[in-house]
PDB file of C-alpha atoms in Angstrom:
ATOM      1  CA  MET H   1    -124.703 128.668  98.007  1.00  0.00           C
ATOM      2  CA  LYS H   2    -128.733 129.302 100.098  1.00  0.00           C
ATOM      3  CA  ARG H   3    -130.525 127.896  96.236  1.00  0.00           C
ATOM      4  CA  LEU H   4    -127.993 124.973  98.046  1.00  0.00           C
ATOM      5  CA  LEU H   5    -129.107 124.471 101.641  1.00  0.00           C
ATOM      6  CA  PHE H   6    -132.315 124.617 100.213  1.00  0.00           C
ATOM      7  CA  PHE H   7    -131.832 121.538  97.917  1.00  0.00           C
ATOM      8  CA  ALA H   8    -130.940 119.431  99.904  1.00  0.00           C
ATOM      9  CA  LEU H   9    -133.076 120.684 102.124  1.00  0.00           C
ATOM     10  CA  PHE H  10    -136.082 119.470  99.648  1.00  0.00           C
ATOM     11  CA  ALA H  11    -133.899 116.769  98.802  1.00  0.00           C
ATOM     12  CA  TYR H  12    -133.671 114.887 102.308  1.00  0.00           C
ATOM     13  CA  VAL H  13    -137.479 116.367 103.089  1.00  0.00           C
ATOM     14  CA  ALA H  14    -138.271 113.993 100.271  1.00  0.00           C
ATOM     15  CA  TRP H  15    -136.474 110.796 100.483  1.00  0.00           C
ATOM     16  CA  TYR H  16    -137.953 110.553 104.226  1.00  0.00           C
ATOM     17  CA  GLY H  17    -141.204 111.300 103.526  1.00  0.00           C
ATOM     18  CA  TRP H  18    -141.136 108.443 100.701  1.00  0.00           C
ATOM     19  CA  ASN H  19    -139.824 106.249 103.164  1.00  0.00           C
ATOM     20  CA  HIS H  20    -141.979 105.934 106.042  1.00  0.00           C
ATOM     21  CA  ARG H  21    -145.387 106.929 103.427  1.00  0.00           C
ATOM     22  CA  ASP H  22    -146.705 104.046 105.751  1.00  0.00           C
ATOM     23  CA  GLY H  23    -146.171 105.527 109.043  1.00  0.00           C
ATOM     24  CA  LEU H  24    -147.077 108.985 108.016  1.00  0.00           C
ATOM     25  CA  ARG H  25    -150.473 108.245 106.544  1.00  0.00           C
ATOM     26  CA  ARG H  26    -151.726 105.889 109.061  1.00  0.00           C
ATOM     27  CA  GLY H  27    -154.710 107.240 111.004  1.00  0.00           C
ATOM     28  CA  PRO H  28    -157.024 105.232 113.303  1.00  0.00           C
ATOM     29  CA  HIS H  29    -155.958 100.844 113.537  1.00  0.00           C
ATOM     30  CA  SER H  30    -157.767  97.476 114.514  1.00  0.00           C
ATOM     31  CA  GLU H  31    -155.472  95.159 116.532  1.00  0.00           C
ATOM     32  CA  ALA H  32    -155.454  91.196 116.248  1.00  0.00           C
ATOM     33  CA  VAL H  33    -154.096  89.683 118.526  1.00  0.00           C
ATOM     34  CA  ILE H  34    -153.415  86.431 117.690  1.00  0.00           C
ATOM     35  CA  GLU H  35    -152.903  83.755 121.150  1.00  0.00           C
ATOM     36  CA  ASN H  36    -150.809  80.423 121.111  1.00  0.00           C
ATOM     37  CA  ALA H  37    -152.905  78.410 124.877  1.00  0.00           C
ATOM     38  CA  THR H  38    -150.986  75.328 122.822  1.00  0.00           C
ATOM     39  CA  SER H  39    -148.366  72.927 124.453  1.00  0.00           C
ATOM     40  CA  ARG H  40    -147.357  72.661 121.241  1.00  0.00           C
ATOM     41  CA  PRO H  41    -145.489  76.157 118.702  1.00  0.00           C
ATOM     42  CA  VAL H  42    -147.775  77.313 115.996  1.00  0.00           C
ATOM     43  CA  THR H  43    -146.519  77.743 112.586  1.00  0.00           C
ATOM     44  CA  ARG H  44    -147.638  80.174 109.557  1.00  0.00           C
ATOM     45  CA  ILE H  45    -150.541  81.637 110.836  1.00  0.00           C
ATOM     46  CA  ARG H  46    -152.235  84.141 108.065  1.00  0.00           C
ATOM     47  CA  LEU H  47    -155.877  85.734 109.094  1.00  0.00           C
ATOM     48  CA  ARG H  48    -157.747  87.056 106.115  1.00  0.00           C
ATOM     49  CA  SER H  49    -160.597  89.926 106.753  1.00  0.00           C
ATOM     50  CA  GLY H  50    -161.701  92.774 105.264  1.00  0.00           C
ATOM     51  CA  GLY H  51    -159.313  91.522 101.399  1.00  0.00           C
ATOM     52  CA  GLU H  52    -155.972  92.249 103.409  1.00  0.00           C
ATOM     53  CA  THR H  53    -154.340  89.355 104.216  1.00  0.00           C
ATOM     54  CA  VAL H  54    -151.934  89.757 107.549  1.00  0.00           C
ATOM     55  CA  VAL H  55    -149.506  86.705 108.126  1.00  0.00           C
ATOM     56  CA  ARG H  56    -147.217  86.644 110.841  1.00  0.00           C
ATOM     57  CA  GLU H  57    -144.606  82.613 110.456  1.00  0.00           C
ATOM     58  CA  GLU H  58    -143.738  81.228 113.959  1.00  0.00           C
ATOM     59  CA  LEU H  59    -146.116  81.471 117.545  1.00  0.00           C
ATOM     60  CA  ALA H  60    -144.047  79.704 120.301  1.00  0.00           C
ATOM     61  CA  PRO H  61    -146.755  77.366 122.527  1.00  0.00           C
ATOM     62  CA  GLY H  62    -148.538  80.243 125.094  1.00  0.00           C
ATOM     63  CA  ALA H  63    -146.942  83.578 123.098  1.00  0.00           C
ATOM     64  CA  SER H  64    -149.647  86.469 121.642  1.00  0.00           C
ATOM     65  CA  ALA H  65    -148.467  88.631 118.822  1.00  0.00           C
ATOM     66  CA  THR H  66    -150.702  91.611 118.908  1.00  0.00           C
ATOM     67  CA  ILE H  67    -150.842  92.465 114.817  1.00  0.00           C
ATOM     68  CA  PRO H  68    -151.987  96.796 113.095  1.00  0.00           C
ATOM     69  CA  ILE H  69    -155.061  95.317 111.590  1.00  0.00           C
ATOM     70  CA  ALA H  70    -156.537  98.072 108.835  1.00  0.00           C
ATOM     71  CA  PRO H  71    -160.958  98.972 109.525  1.00  0.00           C
ATOM     72  CA  VAL H  72    -162.970  96.339 109.873  1.00  0.00           C
ATOM     73  CA  THR H  73    -166.120  96.875 107.860  1.00  0.00           C
ATOM     74  CA  ASN H  74    -167.693  93.301 108.027  1.00  0.00           C
ATOM     75  CA  GLY H  75    -166.406  91.249 110.775  1.00  0.00           C
ATOM     76  CA  GLU H  76    -165.190  88.151 109.293  1.00  0.00           C
ATOM     77  CA  PHE H  77    -162.479  86.939 109.554  1.00  0.00           C
ATOM     78  CA  HIS H  78    -159.578  83.413 107.943  1.00  0.00           C
ATOM     79  CA  LEU H  79    -157.502  82.238 110.114  1.00  0.00           C
ATOM     80  CA  VAL H  80    -155.246  78.997 108.618  1.00  0.00           C
ATOM     81  CA  TRP H  81    -152.275  77.452 110.177  1.00  0.00           C
ATOM     82  CA  GLN H  82    -149.944  75.596 110.867  1.00  0.00           C
ATOM     83  CA  TRP H  83    -149.145  73.219 114.048  1.00  0.00           C
ATOM     84  CA  GLY H  84    -144.882  73.670 113.368  1.00  0.00           C
ATOM     85  CA  ASP H  85    -145.211  69.317 114.069  1.00  0.00           C
ATOM     86  CA  ALA H  86    -148.133  68.231 112.509  1.00  0.00           C
ATOM     87  CA  PRO H  87    -149.219  68.319 108.708  1.00  0.00           C
ATOM     88  CA  GLY H  88    -152.473  69.825 107.090  1.00  0.00           C
ATOM     89  CA  GLU H  89    -153.394  73.447 108.043  1.00  0.00           C
ATOM     90  CA  PRO H  90    -156.435  73.961 110.693  1.00  0.00           C
ATOM     91  CA  GLN H  91    -158.871  75.950 109.603  1.00  0.00           C
ATOM     92  CA  TRP H  92    -161.195  79.446 111.395  1.00  0.00           C
ATOM     93  CA  ASN H  93    -163.264  81.187 110.101  1.00  0.00           C
ATOM     94  CA  GLY H  94    -165.924  83.331 111.885  1.00  0.00           C
ATOM     95  CA  HIS H  95    -167.903  86.641 112.004  1.00  0.00           C
ATOM     96  CA  LEU H  96    -166.817  89.311 115.201  1.00  0.00           C
ATOM     97  CA  ALA H  97    -168.116  92.599 115.454  1.00  0.00           C
ATOM     98  CA  GLY H  98    -166.253  95.439 115.930  1.00  0.00           C
ATOM     99  CA  SER H  99    -167.509  97.553 118.473  1.00  0.00           C
ATOM    100  CA  GLY H 100    -167.142 101.461 117.502  1.00  0.00           C
ATOM    101  CA  PRO H 101    -164.474 102.874 114.626  1.00  0.00           C
ATOM    102  CA  THR H 102    -160.988 100.763 115.951  1.00  0.00           C
ATOM    103  CA  SER H 103    -161.060  97.299 117.710  1.00  0.00           C
ATOM    104  CA  ARG H 104    -159.240  94.890 119.319  1.00  0.00           C
ATOM    105  CA  TYR H 105    -160.214  91.529 117.909  1.00  0.00           C
ATOM    106  CA  ARG H 106    -158.845  88.394 120.204  1.00  0.00           C
ATOM    107  CA  PHE H 107    -157.950  84.893 118.025  1.00  0.00           C
ATOM    108  CA  ARG H 108    -157.242  82.667 121.090  1.00  0.00           C
ATOM    109  CA  ILE H 109    -156.151  78.687 119.658  1.00  0.00           C
ATOM    110  CA  GLU H 110    -156.301  75.815 120.916  1.00  0.00           C
ATOM    111  CA  ASP H 111    -155.054  72.301 121.409  1.00  0.00           C
ATOM    112  CA  VAL H 112    -157.695  70.248 120.154  1.00  0.00           C
ATOM    113  CA  GLY H 113    -157.447  73.397 116.871  1.00  0.00           C
ATOM    114  CA  THR H 114    -160.544  75.064 117.452  1.00  0.00           C
ATOM    115  CA  VAL H 115    -159.963  79.007 118.282  1.00  0.00           C
ATOM    116  CA  SER H 116    -162.666  80.785 120.458  1.00  0.00           C
ATOM    117  CA  SER H 117    -162.669  85.180 119.260  1.00  0.00           C
ATOM    118  CA  SER H 118    -163.643  87.940 120.810  1.00  0.00           C
ATOM    119  CA  SER H 119    -164.114  91.999 120.726  1.00  0.00           C
ATOM    120  CA  GLU H 120    -163.518  94.330 122.582  1.00  0.00           C
ATOM    121  CA  PRO H 121    -163.455  98.273 121.375  1.00  0.00           C
ATOM    122  CA  ILE H 122    -159.917 100.064 122.146  1.00  0.00           C
ATOM    123  CA  PRO H 123    -160.235 103.649 123.821  1.00  0.00           C
ATOM    124  CA  LEU H 124    -159.289 106.928 121.078  1.00  0.00           C
ATOM    125  CA  PRO H 125    -156.309 109.165 122.363  1.00  0.00           C
ATOM    126  CA  ALA H 126    -157.231 112.071 124.247  1.00  0.00           C
ATOM    127  CA  ARG H 127    -156.908 115.603 122.066  1.00  0.00           C
TER     128      ARG H 127
END
């Protein structure tokens, strides 16, 4: 009986670890905050940084989305989006200097298709 109980406990721990492996390994991360400062919806937003692409499907007018991203070493970003009511894909390329091991990068999409950007450090939690 003890062996069966031990095996069941081991199987549960293995199952839990496998299904939650991304959350268990997550260390310090940066954030990308994408703001839609326009009067129309933005769809299919793609942010590429450090070889990783993060996708957000839709962002309503005046809304923002906070997306965790891996710490950025070179600070190069590529933002591509589509307007919900117009064809084409506006693009923005830029370089933002990270400030510390974890940073918050802000991208504000304006009505004319321009992007204003900034970065700030994220304070690490006290231990």
